[in-house]
CSV table of C-alpha atoms in Angstrom, one decimal:
chain,number,residue,atom,x,y,z
Y,563,GLY,CA,10.9,-10.1,6.4
Y,564,ASP,CA,8.8,-8.1,3.9
Y,565,SER,CA,7.5,-4.7,4.9
Y,566,VAL,CA,5.5,-1.8,3.5
Y,567,THR,CA,5.9,1.9,4.5
Y,568,GLN,CA,3.2,4.4,3.6
Y,569,MET,CA,3.1,8.1,4.2
Y,570,GLU,CA,1.1,8.9,7.3
Y,571,GLY,CA,-2.2,10.7,6.9
Y,572,PRO,CA,-4.6,12.2,6.9
Y,573,VAL,CA,-3.9,13.7,3.5
Y,574,THR,CA,-6.3,16.6,3.0
Y,575,LEU,CA,-6.9,18.1,-0.5
Y,576,SER,CA,-9.3,20.3,-2.3
Y,577,GLU,CA,-11.4,18.9,-5.1
Y,578,GLU,CA,-9.4,18.7,-8.4
Y,579,ALA,CA,-6.1,18.7,-6.7
Y,580,PHE,CA,-3.3,16.3,-7.6
Y,581,LEU,CA,-2.8,13.4,-5.3
Y,582,THR,CA,0.3,11.4,-4.5
Y,583,ILE,CA,0.5,8.8,-1.7
Y,584,ASN,CA,4.0,7.4,-1.2
Y,585,CYS,CA,4.6,3.7,-0.7
Y,586,THR,CA,8.0,2.0,-0.4
Y,587,TYR,CA,8.6,-1.7,0.3
Y,588,THR,CA,11.2,-4.3,1.2
Y,589,ALA,CA,10.7,-7.8,-0.1
Y,590,THR,CA,12.9,-10.9,-0.3
Y,591,GLY,CA,11.0,-12.5,-3.2
Y,592,TYR,CA,9.3,-11.1,-6.3
Y,593,PRO,CA,5.9,-10.0,-5.1
Y,594,SER,CA,3.1,-8.4,-6.9
Y,595,LEU,CA,2.1,-4.9,-5.7
Y,596,PHE,CA,-1.4,-3.7,-4.9
Y,597,TRP,CA,-3.3,-0.6,-3.8
Y,598,TYR,CA,-6.5,-1.3,-2.0
Y,599,VAL,CA,-9.2,1.3,-1.1
Y,600,GLN,CA,-11.5,1.2,1.9
Y,601,TYR,CA,-14.6,3.4,1.9
Y,602,PRO,CA,-16.2,4.3,5.2
Y,603,GLY,CA,-18.0,1.3,6.8
Y,604,GLU,CA,-16.8,-1.1,4.1
Y,605,GLY,CA,-14.2,-3.8,3.6
Y,606,LEU,CA,-11.1,-3.3,1.5
Y,607,GLN,CA,-11.3,-3.6,-2.3
Y,608,LEU,CA,-8.7,-3.8,-4.9
Y,609,LEU,CA,-8.0,-0.5,-6.7
Y,610,LEU,CA,-5.1,-1.5,-8.9
Y,611,LYS,CA,-2.2,-3.9,-9.2
Y,612,ALA,CA,1.2,-4.5,-10.9
Y,613,THR,CA,2.8,-7.9,-11.2
Y,614,LYS,CA,6.4,-7.1,-12.3
Y,615,ALA,CA,8.9,-4.3,-12.4
Y,616,ASP,CA,8.0,-1.3,-14.6
Y,617,ASP,CA,4.3,-2.4,-14.9
Y,618,LYS,CA,1.8,0.4,-14.4
Y,619,GLY,CA,-1.5,-0.4,-12.7
Y,620,SER,CA,-4.4,2.0,-13.3
Y,621,ASN,CA,-8.1,2.2,-12.5
Y,622,LYS,CA,-10.6,5.0,-12.0
Y,623,GLY,CA,-8.0,7.7,-12.8
Y,624,PHE,CA,-5.5,6.3,-10.3
Y,625,GLU,CA,-2.1,5.1,-11.4
Y,626,ALA,CA,0.9,3.5,-9.8
Y,627,THR,CA,4.2,2.1,-11.3
Y,628,TYR,CA,6.2,-0.8,-9.9
Y,629,ARG,CA,9.7,0.7,-9.5
Y,630,LYS,CA,12.1,-2.0,-8.5
Y,631,GLU,CA,15.2,0.3,-8.5
Y,632,THR,CA,13.6,2.6,-5.9
Y,633,THR,CA,11.4,-0.2,-4.3
Y,634,SER,CA,8.4,2.1,-4.6
Y,635,PHE,CA,4.8,2.0,-5.8
Y,636,HIS,CA,3.4,5.5,-5.3
Y,637,LEU,CA,-0.3,6.1,-5.9
Y,638,GLU,CA,-1.2,9.2,-8.1
Y,639,LYS,CA,-4.3,10.8,-9.4
Y,640,GLY,CA,-4.4,13.9,-11.5
Y,641,SER,CA,-7.7,15.4,-10.1
Y,642,VAL,CA,-9.3,14.0,-7.0
Y,643,GLN,CA,-13.0,14.1,-6.2
Y,644,VAL,CA,-14.9,14.2,-3.0
Y,645,SER,CA,-16.0,10.6,-3.7
Y,646,ASP,CA,-12.3,9.6,-3.5
Y,647,SER,CA,-12.3,10.2,0.3
Y,648,ALA,CA,-11.3,6.9,1.7
Y,649,VAL,CA,-8.4,5.0,3.3
Y,650,TYR,CA,-5.8,3.6,0.9
Y,651,PHE,CA,-3.6,0.6,1.6
Y,652,CYS,CA,-0.4,-0.4,-0.2
Y,653,ALA,CA,0.3,-4.1,-0.1
Y,654,LEU,CA,2.7,-6.9,-1.3
Y,655,SER,CA,1.4,-10.3,-2.3
Y,656,ALA,CA,2.7,-13.3,-0.4
Y,657,SER,CA,5.7,-14.7,-2.1
Y,658,GLY,CA,8.1,-17.6,-1.9
Y,659,GLY,CA,7.0,-20.2,0.7
Y,660,SER,CA,4.8,-17.7,2.6
Y,661,TYR,CA,1.0,-17.4,2.4
Y,662,ILE,CA,1.0,-14.1,4.3
Y,663,PRO,CA,0.6,-10.8,2.3
Y,664,THR,CA,2.1,-7.6,3.7
Y,665,PHE,CA,0.0,-4.4,4.1
Y,666,GLY,CA,0.9,-0.9,4.9
Y,667,ARG,CA,-0.9,0.9,7.7
Y,668,GLY,CA,-3.2,2.8,5.4
Y,669,THR,CA,-3.4,6.5,4.4
Y,670,SER,CA,-6.6,8.4,5.0
Y,671,LEU,CA,-7.5,10.8,2.2
Y,672,ILE,CA,-10.0,13.6,2.8
Y,673,VAL,CA,-11.2,15.6,-0.2
Y,674,HIS,CA,-13.0,18.9,0.4
Y,675,PRO,CA,-15.4,20.5,-2.1
V,476,ASN,CA,-21.2,-14.4,-7.1
V,477,ALA,CA,-21.6,-13.0,-3.6
V,478,GLY,CA,-17.8,-13.0,-3.1
V,479,VAL,CA,-16.9,-13.1,0.6
V,480,THR,CA,-19.7,-12.9,3.1
V,481,GLN,CA,-19.5,-12.4,6.9
V,482,THR,CA,-22.0,-12.7,9.7
V,483,PRO,CA,-23.0,-10.9,11.8
V,484,LYS,CA,-22.4,-7.3,10.7
V,485,PHE,CA,-22.5,-6.0,14.2
V,486,GLN,CA,-22.3,-7.6,17.6
V,487,VAL,CA,-22.1,-6.4,21.2
V,488,LEU,CA,-20.8,-8.8,23.8
V,489,LYS,CA,-20.2,-8.6,27.5
V,490,THR,CA,-16.8,-9.5,28.9
V,491,GLY,CA,-16.5,-13.3,29.2
V,492,GLN,CA,-19.1,-14.2,26.6
V,493,SER,CA,-18.2,-16.3,23.6
V,494,MET,CA,-19.2,-16.0,20.0
V,495,THR,CA,-18.3,-17.2,16.5
V,496,LEU,CA,-17.8,-15.0,13.5
V,497,GLN,CA,-18.7,-16.7,10.3
V,498,CYS,CA,-17.1,-16.2,6.9
V,499,ALA,CA,-17.8,-17.9,3.5
V,500,GLN,CA,-16.5,-17.4,0.0
V,501,ASP,CA,-18.0,-18.7,-3.3
V,502,MET,CA,-14.9,-18.1,-5.5
V,503,ASN,CA,-13.4,-21.6,-4.9
V,504,HIS,CA,-10.3,-20.0,-3.3
V,505,ASN,CA,-7.8,-22.1,-1.4
V,506,SER,CA,-6.6,-19.6,1.2
V,507,MET,CA,-8.6,-17.7,3.7
V,508,TYR,CA,-7.6,-15.1,6.4
V,509,TRP,CA,-8.9,-13.3,9.4
V,510,TYR,CA,-7.8,-9.8,10.2
V,511,ARG,CA,-8.6,-7.2,12.8
V,512,GLN,CA,-8.5,-3.5,12.1
V,513,ASP,CA,-8.0,-1.0,14.9
V,514,PRO,CA,-7.6,2.8,14.6
V,515,GLY,CA,-4.0,3.7,13.8
V,516,MET,CA,-2.9,0.0,13.7
V,517,GLY,CA,-3.8,-0.9,10.1
V,518,LEU,CA,-4.7,-4.6,9.4
V,519,ARG,CA,-3.3,-7.3,11.7
V,520,LEU,CA,-3.5,-10.9,10.8
V,521,ILE,CA,-5.1,-13.2,13.4
V,522,TYR,CA,-5.1,-16.6,11.7
V,523,TYR,CA,-5.0,-17.9,8.2
V,524,SER,CA,-5.7,-21.1,6.3
V,525,ALA,CA,-3.5,-21.8,3.4
V,526,SER,CA,-5.7,-24.6,2.2
V,527,GLU,CA,-8.6,-26.7,3.4
V,528,GLY,CA,-7.6,-28.7,6.4
V,529,THR,CA,-4.8,-26.4,7.6
V,530,THR,CA,-4.7,-23.3,9.8
V,531,ASP,CA,-1.8,-21.2,11.1
V,532,LYS,CA,-1.3,-18.4,13.6
V,533,GLY,CA,-0.8,-14.9,12.3
V,534,GLU,CA,0.5,-11.8,14.2
V,535,VAL,CA,-2.2,-11.6,16.9
V,536,PRO,CA,-3.7,-15.1,17.6
V,537,ASN,CA,-4.1,-14.9,21.4
V,538,GLY,CA,-7.7,-15.1,22.5
V,539,TYR,CA,-9.0,-16.6,19.2
V,540,ASN,CA,-9.5,-19.9,17.6
V,541,VAL,CA,-10.4,-20.8,14.0
V,542,SER,CA,-12.0,-23.6,12.1
V,543,ARG,CA,-11.7,-24.2,8.4
V,544,LEU,CA,-14.9,-26.1,8.1
V,545,ASN,CA,-14.6,-26.8,4.3
V,546,LYS,CA,-13.2,-25.0,1.3
V,547,ARG,CA,-15.8,-22.3,1.5
V,548,GLU,CA,-16.1,-21.5,5.2
V,549,PHE,CA,-13.6,-20.2,7.8
V,550,SER,CA,-14.9,-19.3,11.2
V,551,LEU,CA,-13.3,-17.3,14.0
V,552,ARG,CA,-14.2,-18.0,17.6
V,553,LEU,CA,-13.8,-15.8,20.7
V,554,GLU,CA,-14.0,-18.2,23.7
V,555,SER,CA,-14.0,-15.5,26.4
V,556,ALA,CA,-14.4,-12.0,25.0
V,557,ALA,CA,-12.3,-9.1,26.5
V,558,PRO,CA,-12.6,-5.4,25.9
V,559,SER,CA,-9.3,-5.5,24.1
V,560,GLN,CA,-11.0,-7.5,21.4
V,561,THR,CA,-13.3,-4.6,20.5
V,562,SER,CA,-12.4,-4.1,16.8
V,563,VAL,CA,-13.6,-4.5,13.2
V,564,TYR,CA,-12.9,-8.0,11.9
V,565,PHE,CA,-12.4,-8.8,8.2
V,566,CYS,CA,-12.3,-12.1,6.5
V,567,ALA,CA,-10.5,-12.4,3.2
V,568,SER,CA,-9.7,-15.1,0.6
V,569,THR,CA,-7.2,-15.6,-2.3
V,570,ASP,CA,-6.6,-18.3,-4.8
V,571,ASN,CA,-2.9,-18.1,-5.6
V,572,LYS,CA,-1.4,-15.9,-3.0
V,573,TYR,CA,-2.3,-13.0,-5.3
V,574,GLU,CA,-4.9,-10.3,-4.7
V,575,GLN,CA,-7.1,-10.7,-1.7
V,576,TYR,CA,-10.9,-10.4,-1.6
V,577,PHE,CA,-12.4,-9.0,1.5
V,578,GLY,CA,-15.7,-9.3,3.2
V,579,PRO,CA,-17.7,-6.3,4.5
V,580,GLY,CA,-16.5,-6.8,8.1
V,581,THR,CA,-18.0,-7.5,11.6
V,582,ARG,CA,-18.0,-4.6,14.0
V,583,LEU,CA,-17.6,-6.1,17.5
V,584,THR,CA,-17.9,-4.2,20.8
V,585,VAL,CA,-17.0,-5.9,24.1
V,586,THR,CA,-18.2,-4.1,27.2
């Protein structure tokens, strides 16, 4: 079945540092790829998405590129802020005959001033 | 649009008590989901409803029941709560198996 592997956290950075959170996947169909963000005490919300190979999703300074050859969708940001502290989830959409999306376990990001 | 709403936000139950978690969406989505989130475990799917009138088990259905009351509402029932069901519960919806929209969560403690 489909699966998503994310780097384990927590990832701890100083403000203005460069961020990479690795995400690799296995999929039998042609899913769309997502990054969701969860701020403390809240539900998950979509951060960015990519629907096909080589697409780049971007939002709020975050970027990720759908790489089919390496089955990866790594999240990057050039300069993190304290307000980016949250848990980040990589996910695949449901595809084929399934209605079940696949989520990674989440990576906690802590940004210090 | 309110998006996905959940009630209650917080709940404390004693072992053996029952309760129903309510979820509603106003986006006319076909599919709805219930997840639980525990530290270090990520999101685990409890039940889902691909469309009105259908429900299916997810990864961790034991101890739970669901009802898809209509297109908008999808409730989760705990018939006899156990401490192992202490968790944060999220409802989500999607229209085309694409991105999911999540509610704010219900924080449940079973003592």
